[in-house]
Coordinates of C-alpha atoms and ligand atoms in Angstrom, one line a residue:
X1 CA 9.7 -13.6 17.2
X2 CA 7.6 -11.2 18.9
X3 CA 5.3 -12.5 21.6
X4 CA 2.2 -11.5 23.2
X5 CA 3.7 -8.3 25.0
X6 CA 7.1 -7.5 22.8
X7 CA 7.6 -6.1 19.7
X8 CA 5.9 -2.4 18.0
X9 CA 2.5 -2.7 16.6
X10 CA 1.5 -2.4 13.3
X11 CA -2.2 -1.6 12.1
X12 CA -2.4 -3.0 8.4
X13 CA -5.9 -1.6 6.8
X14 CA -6.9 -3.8 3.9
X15 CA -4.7 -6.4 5.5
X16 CA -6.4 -9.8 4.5
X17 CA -5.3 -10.3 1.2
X18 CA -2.9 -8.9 -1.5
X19 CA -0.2 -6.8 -0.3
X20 CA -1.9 -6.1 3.0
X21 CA -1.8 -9.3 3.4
X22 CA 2.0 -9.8 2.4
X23 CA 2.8 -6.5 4.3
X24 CA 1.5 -8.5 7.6
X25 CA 2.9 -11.7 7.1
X26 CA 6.3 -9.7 6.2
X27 CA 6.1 -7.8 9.3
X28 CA 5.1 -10.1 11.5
X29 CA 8.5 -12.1 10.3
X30 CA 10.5 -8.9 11.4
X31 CA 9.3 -9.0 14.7
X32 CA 6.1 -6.8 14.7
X33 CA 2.9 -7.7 16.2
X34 CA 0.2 -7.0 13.4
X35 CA -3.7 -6.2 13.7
X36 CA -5.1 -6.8 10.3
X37 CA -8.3 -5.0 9.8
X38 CA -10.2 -5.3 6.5
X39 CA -14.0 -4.8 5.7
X40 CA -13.5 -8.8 4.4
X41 CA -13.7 -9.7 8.0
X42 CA -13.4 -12.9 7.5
X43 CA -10.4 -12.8 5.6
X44 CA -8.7 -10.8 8.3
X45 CA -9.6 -13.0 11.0
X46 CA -7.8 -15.9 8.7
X47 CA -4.6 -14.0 8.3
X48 CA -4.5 -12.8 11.4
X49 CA -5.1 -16.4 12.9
X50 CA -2.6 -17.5 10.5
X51 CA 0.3 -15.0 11.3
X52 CA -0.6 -16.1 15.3
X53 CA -0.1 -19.5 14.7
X54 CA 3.9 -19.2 13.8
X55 CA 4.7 -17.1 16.3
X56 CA 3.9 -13.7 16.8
X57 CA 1.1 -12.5 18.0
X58 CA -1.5 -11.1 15.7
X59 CA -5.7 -9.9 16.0
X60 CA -7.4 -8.6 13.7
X61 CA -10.6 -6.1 13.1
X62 CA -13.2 -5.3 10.4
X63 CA -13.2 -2.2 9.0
X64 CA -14.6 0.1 6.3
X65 CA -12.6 3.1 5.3
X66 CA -15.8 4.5 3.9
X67 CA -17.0 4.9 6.9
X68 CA -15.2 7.7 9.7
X69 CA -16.7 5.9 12.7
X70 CA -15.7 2.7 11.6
X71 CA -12.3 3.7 10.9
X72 CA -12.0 5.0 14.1
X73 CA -13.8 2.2 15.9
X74 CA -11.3 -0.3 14.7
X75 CA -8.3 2.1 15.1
X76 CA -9.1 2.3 19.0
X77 CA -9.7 -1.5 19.0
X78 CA -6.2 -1.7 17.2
X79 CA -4.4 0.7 19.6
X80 CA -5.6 -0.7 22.8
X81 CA -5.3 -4.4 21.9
X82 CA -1.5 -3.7 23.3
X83 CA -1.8 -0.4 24.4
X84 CA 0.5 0.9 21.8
X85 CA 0.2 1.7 17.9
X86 CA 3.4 2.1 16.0
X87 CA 2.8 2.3 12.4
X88 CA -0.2 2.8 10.2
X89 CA -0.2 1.2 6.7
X90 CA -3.9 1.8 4.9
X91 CA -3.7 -0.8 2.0
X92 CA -7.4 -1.1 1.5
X93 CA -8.3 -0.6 -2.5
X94 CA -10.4 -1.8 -5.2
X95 CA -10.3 -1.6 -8.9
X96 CA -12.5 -0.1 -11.2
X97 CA -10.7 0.6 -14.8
X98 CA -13.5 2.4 -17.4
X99 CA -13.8 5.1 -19.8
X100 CA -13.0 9.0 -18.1
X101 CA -16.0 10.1 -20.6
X102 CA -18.2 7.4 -19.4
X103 CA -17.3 8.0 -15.5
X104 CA -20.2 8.4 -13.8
X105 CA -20.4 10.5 -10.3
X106 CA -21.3 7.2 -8.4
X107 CA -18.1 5.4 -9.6
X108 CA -15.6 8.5 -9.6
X109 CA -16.9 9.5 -5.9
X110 CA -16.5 5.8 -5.2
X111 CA -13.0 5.3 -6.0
X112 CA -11.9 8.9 -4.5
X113 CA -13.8 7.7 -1.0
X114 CA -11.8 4.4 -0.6
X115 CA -8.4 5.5 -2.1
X116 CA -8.2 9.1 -0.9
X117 CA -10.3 10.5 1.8
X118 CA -10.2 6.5 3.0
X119 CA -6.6 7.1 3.5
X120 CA -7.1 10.5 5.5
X121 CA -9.3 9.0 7.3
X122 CA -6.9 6.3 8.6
X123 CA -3.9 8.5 9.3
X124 CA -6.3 11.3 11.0
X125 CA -7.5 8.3 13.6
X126 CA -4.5 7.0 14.1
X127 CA -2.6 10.1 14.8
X128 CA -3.7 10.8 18.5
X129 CA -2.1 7.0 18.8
X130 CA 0.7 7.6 16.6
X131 CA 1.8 10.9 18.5
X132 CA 2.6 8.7 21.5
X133 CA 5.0 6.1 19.7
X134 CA 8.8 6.2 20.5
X135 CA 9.5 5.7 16.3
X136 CA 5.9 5.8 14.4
X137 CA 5.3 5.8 11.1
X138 CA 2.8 5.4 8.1
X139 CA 3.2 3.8 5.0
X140 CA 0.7 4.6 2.7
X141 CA -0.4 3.0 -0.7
X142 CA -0.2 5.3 -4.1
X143 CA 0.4 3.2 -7.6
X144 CA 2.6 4.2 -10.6
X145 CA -1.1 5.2 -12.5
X146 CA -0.4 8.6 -10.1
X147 CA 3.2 8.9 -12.5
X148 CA 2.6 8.1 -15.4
X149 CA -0.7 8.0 -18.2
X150 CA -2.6 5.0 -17.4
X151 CA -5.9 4.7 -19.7
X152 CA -8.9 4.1 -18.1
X153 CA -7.6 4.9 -14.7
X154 CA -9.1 8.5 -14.3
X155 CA -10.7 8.5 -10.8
X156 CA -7.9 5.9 -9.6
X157 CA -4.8 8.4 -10.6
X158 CA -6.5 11.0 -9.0
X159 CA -7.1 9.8 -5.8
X160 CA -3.5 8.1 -6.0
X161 CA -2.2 11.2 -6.8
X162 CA -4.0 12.9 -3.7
X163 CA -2.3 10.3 -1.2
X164 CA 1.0 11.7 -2.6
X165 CA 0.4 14.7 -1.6
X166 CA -1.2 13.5 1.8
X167 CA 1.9 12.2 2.9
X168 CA 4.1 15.3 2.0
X169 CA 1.4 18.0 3.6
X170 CA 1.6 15.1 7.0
X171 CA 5.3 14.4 6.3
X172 CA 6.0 17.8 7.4
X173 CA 2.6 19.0 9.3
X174 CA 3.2 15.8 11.6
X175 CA 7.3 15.9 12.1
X176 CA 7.0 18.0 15.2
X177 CA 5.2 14.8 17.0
X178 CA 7.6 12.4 15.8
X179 CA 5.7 11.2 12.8
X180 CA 6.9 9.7 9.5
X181 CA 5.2 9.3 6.5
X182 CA 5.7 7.9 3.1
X183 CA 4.6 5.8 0.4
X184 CA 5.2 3.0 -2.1
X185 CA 4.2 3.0 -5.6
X186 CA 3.8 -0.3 -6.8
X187 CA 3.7 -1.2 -10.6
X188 CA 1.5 -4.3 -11.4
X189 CA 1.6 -6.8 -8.7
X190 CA 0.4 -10.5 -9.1
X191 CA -2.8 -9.9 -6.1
X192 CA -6.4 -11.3 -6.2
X193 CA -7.5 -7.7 -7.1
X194 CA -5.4 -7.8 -10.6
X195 CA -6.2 -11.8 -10.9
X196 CA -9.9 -11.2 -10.8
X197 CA -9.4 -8.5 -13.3
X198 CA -7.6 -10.8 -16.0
X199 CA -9.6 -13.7 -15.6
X200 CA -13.0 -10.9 -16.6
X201 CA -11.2 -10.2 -19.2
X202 CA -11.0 -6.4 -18.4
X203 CA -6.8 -6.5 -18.2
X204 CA -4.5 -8.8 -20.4
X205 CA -1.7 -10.5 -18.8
X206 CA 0.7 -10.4 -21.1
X207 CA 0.6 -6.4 -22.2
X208 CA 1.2 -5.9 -18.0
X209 CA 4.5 -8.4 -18.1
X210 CA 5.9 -6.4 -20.7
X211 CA 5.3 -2.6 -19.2
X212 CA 8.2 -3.6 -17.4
X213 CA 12.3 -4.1 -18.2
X214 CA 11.7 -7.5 -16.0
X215 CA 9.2 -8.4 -17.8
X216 CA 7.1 -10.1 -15.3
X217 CA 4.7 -8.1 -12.4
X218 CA 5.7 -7.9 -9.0
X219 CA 5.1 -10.1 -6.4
X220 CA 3.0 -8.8 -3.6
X221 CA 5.7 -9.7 -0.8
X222 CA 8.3 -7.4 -3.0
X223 CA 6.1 -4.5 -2.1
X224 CA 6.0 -6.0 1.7
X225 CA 9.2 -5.5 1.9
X226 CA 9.6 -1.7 1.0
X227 CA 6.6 -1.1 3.2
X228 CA 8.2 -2.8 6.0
X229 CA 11.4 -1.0 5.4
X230 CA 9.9 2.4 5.3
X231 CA 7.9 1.2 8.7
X232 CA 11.0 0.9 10.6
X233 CA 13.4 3.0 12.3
X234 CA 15.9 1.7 9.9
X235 CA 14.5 4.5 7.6
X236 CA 14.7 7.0 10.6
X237 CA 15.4 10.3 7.9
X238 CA 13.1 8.8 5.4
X239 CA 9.6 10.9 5.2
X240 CA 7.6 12.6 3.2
X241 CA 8.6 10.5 0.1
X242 CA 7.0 8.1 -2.6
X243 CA 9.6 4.9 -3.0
X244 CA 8.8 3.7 -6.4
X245 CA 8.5 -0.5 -6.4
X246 CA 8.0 -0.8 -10.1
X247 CA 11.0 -2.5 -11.7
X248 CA 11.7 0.4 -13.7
X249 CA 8.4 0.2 -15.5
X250 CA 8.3 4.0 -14.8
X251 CA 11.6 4.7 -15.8
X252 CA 11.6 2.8 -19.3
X253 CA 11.0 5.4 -22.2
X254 CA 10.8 4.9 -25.4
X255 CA 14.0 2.1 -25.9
X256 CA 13.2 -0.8 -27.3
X257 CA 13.5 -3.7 -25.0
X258 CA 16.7 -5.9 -25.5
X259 CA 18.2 -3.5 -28.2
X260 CA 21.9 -2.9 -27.7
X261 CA 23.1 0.6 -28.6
X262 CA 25.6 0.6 -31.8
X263 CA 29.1 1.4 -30.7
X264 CA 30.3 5.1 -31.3
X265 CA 32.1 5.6 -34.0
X266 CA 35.9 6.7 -33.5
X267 CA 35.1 5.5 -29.6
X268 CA 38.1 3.5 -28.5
X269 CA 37.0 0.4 -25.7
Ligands
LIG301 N1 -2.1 -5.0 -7.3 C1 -1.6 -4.0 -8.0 O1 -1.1 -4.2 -9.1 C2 -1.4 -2.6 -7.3 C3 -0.6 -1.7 -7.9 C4 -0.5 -0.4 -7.4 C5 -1.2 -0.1 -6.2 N2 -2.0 -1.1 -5.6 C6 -2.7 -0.7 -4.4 O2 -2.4 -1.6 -3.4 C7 -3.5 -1.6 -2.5 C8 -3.8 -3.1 -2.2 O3 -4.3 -3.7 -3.4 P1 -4.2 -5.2 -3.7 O4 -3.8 -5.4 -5.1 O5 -3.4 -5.9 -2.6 O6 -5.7 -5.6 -3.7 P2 -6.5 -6.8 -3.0 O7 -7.9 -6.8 -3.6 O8 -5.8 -8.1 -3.0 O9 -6.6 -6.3 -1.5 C9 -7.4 -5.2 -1.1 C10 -8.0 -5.3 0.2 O10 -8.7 -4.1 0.5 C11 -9.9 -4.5 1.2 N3 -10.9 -3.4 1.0 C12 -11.5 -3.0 -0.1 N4 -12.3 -2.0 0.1 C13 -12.3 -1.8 1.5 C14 -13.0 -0.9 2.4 N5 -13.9 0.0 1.9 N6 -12.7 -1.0 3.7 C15 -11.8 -1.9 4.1 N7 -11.1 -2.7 3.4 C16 -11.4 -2.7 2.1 C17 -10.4 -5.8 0.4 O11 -11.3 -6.5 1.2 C18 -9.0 -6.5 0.3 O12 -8.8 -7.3 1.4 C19 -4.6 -0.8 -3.1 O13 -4.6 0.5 -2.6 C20 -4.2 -0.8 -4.6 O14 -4.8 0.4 -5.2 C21 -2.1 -2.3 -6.2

């Protein structure tokens, strides 16, 4: 376990709940030191506080990534807490499914701010930190909605879409200093953002298990992991990528689930 002045440091944006919060806790296991920052500051002071308490050490900052000074305010907290700043993962997000022909400029230029430009506005704070790391990296968040045609999801593809192509423009724009970038792109994960959106009754439980083969969603520390992975130097040649943590939802088609193909006729076993 890392301690108050070993291990890299991670800055996890969006960081007290979900799978910012998994992505700490997860890191922090593997030996990081972790500064949660989230505009719920409470909620990032309880992680963070939570995370310290086993072991490693942990602080944590409030943030909006709607706001450049604020993003920058709490990167520089985040980067001198230790003097150091290793990997930058911007997990902050909301959810905000309704009709494209309905979208109105306030909630389209809404979603767009946190998801997209939020993320830019992350990784362009923490790159003067980042430049200085021995192995940095960012991991940042995109969603299978930015693969495949998810109703009701106009303004959330888009932006997801946008961070895609963020982190292959940085992946190779930012190479010279050092710098990795990629992304996961999670299928439906079992948060408090997807929760609160089944219990209002605006996304049914049941049609979400069965988008994918496993028929079940994701837990939030199975995208933790990946995250973490792509974080370290154990993915030294890994950047400018999206690592798909969807059980296959994705990759499904059209078969029918649990139907065996007939055997080929004249085809000898
Ligand atoms: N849950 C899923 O099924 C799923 C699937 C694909 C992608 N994602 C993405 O994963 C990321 C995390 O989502 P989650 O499901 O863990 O959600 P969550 O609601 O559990 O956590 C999101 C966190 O972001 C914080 N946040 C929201 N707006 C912010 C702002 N303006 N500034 C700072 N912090 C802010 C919230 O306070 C919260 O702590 C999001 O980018 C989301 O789009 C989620």
């Amino acid at each position: 376990m890392a301690g108050e002045d070993e291990g890299p440091v991670a800055l996890v944006i969006g960081g007290a709940s979900g799978i910012g919060e998994a992505t700490a806790d997860e890191l922090a296991q593997q030996g990081w030191r972790v500064v949660v920052a989230d505009r719920d500051t409470e909620g990032a002071e309880r992680v963070a506080t939570r995370i310290g308490k086993t072991g490693p050490a942990a602080h944590w900052v409030g943030v909006d990534v709607t706001s450049t000074s604020s993003v920058e305010a709490a990167t520089r907290d985040a980067a001198e807490r230790w003097n150091r700043l290793d990997a930058v993962i911007p997990c902050a997000g909301v959810i905000d499914p309704s009709p494209s022909d309905a979208l109105e400029d306030d909630a389209l230029l809404r979603m767009l701010d946190i998801h997209l430009v939020g993320t830019i506005r992350c990784l362009r704070a923490a790159f003067p930190y980042l430049r200085e790391a021995a192995e940095p990296a960012i991991v940042a968040i995109s969603s299978v909605a930015a693969h495949i045609g998810t109703p009701h999801r106009l303004s959330y593809a888009a932006a997801k879409g946008g961070v895609e192509s963020v982190v292959r423009t940085l992946a190779v724009e930012w190479a010279p200093s050092g710098i990795r970038i990629n992304a996961v792109a999670p299928g439906w994960v079992k948060t408090p953002m997807i929760a609160t959106a089944i219990d209002a009754g605006r996304l049914d439980a049941s049609t979400l298990e069965k988008l994918s083969p496993f028929e079940r969603l994701a837990e939030p520390v199975e995208v933790a992991r990946a995250i973490a992975f792509l974080a370290s130097p154990a993915a030294s040649y890994v950047s400018g990528t999206t690592l798909l943590v969807d059980g296959a939802l994705t990759v499904r088609g059209p078969w029918p689930q649990g139907v065996v193909p007939p055997p080929v006729r004249g085809h000898r076993s």
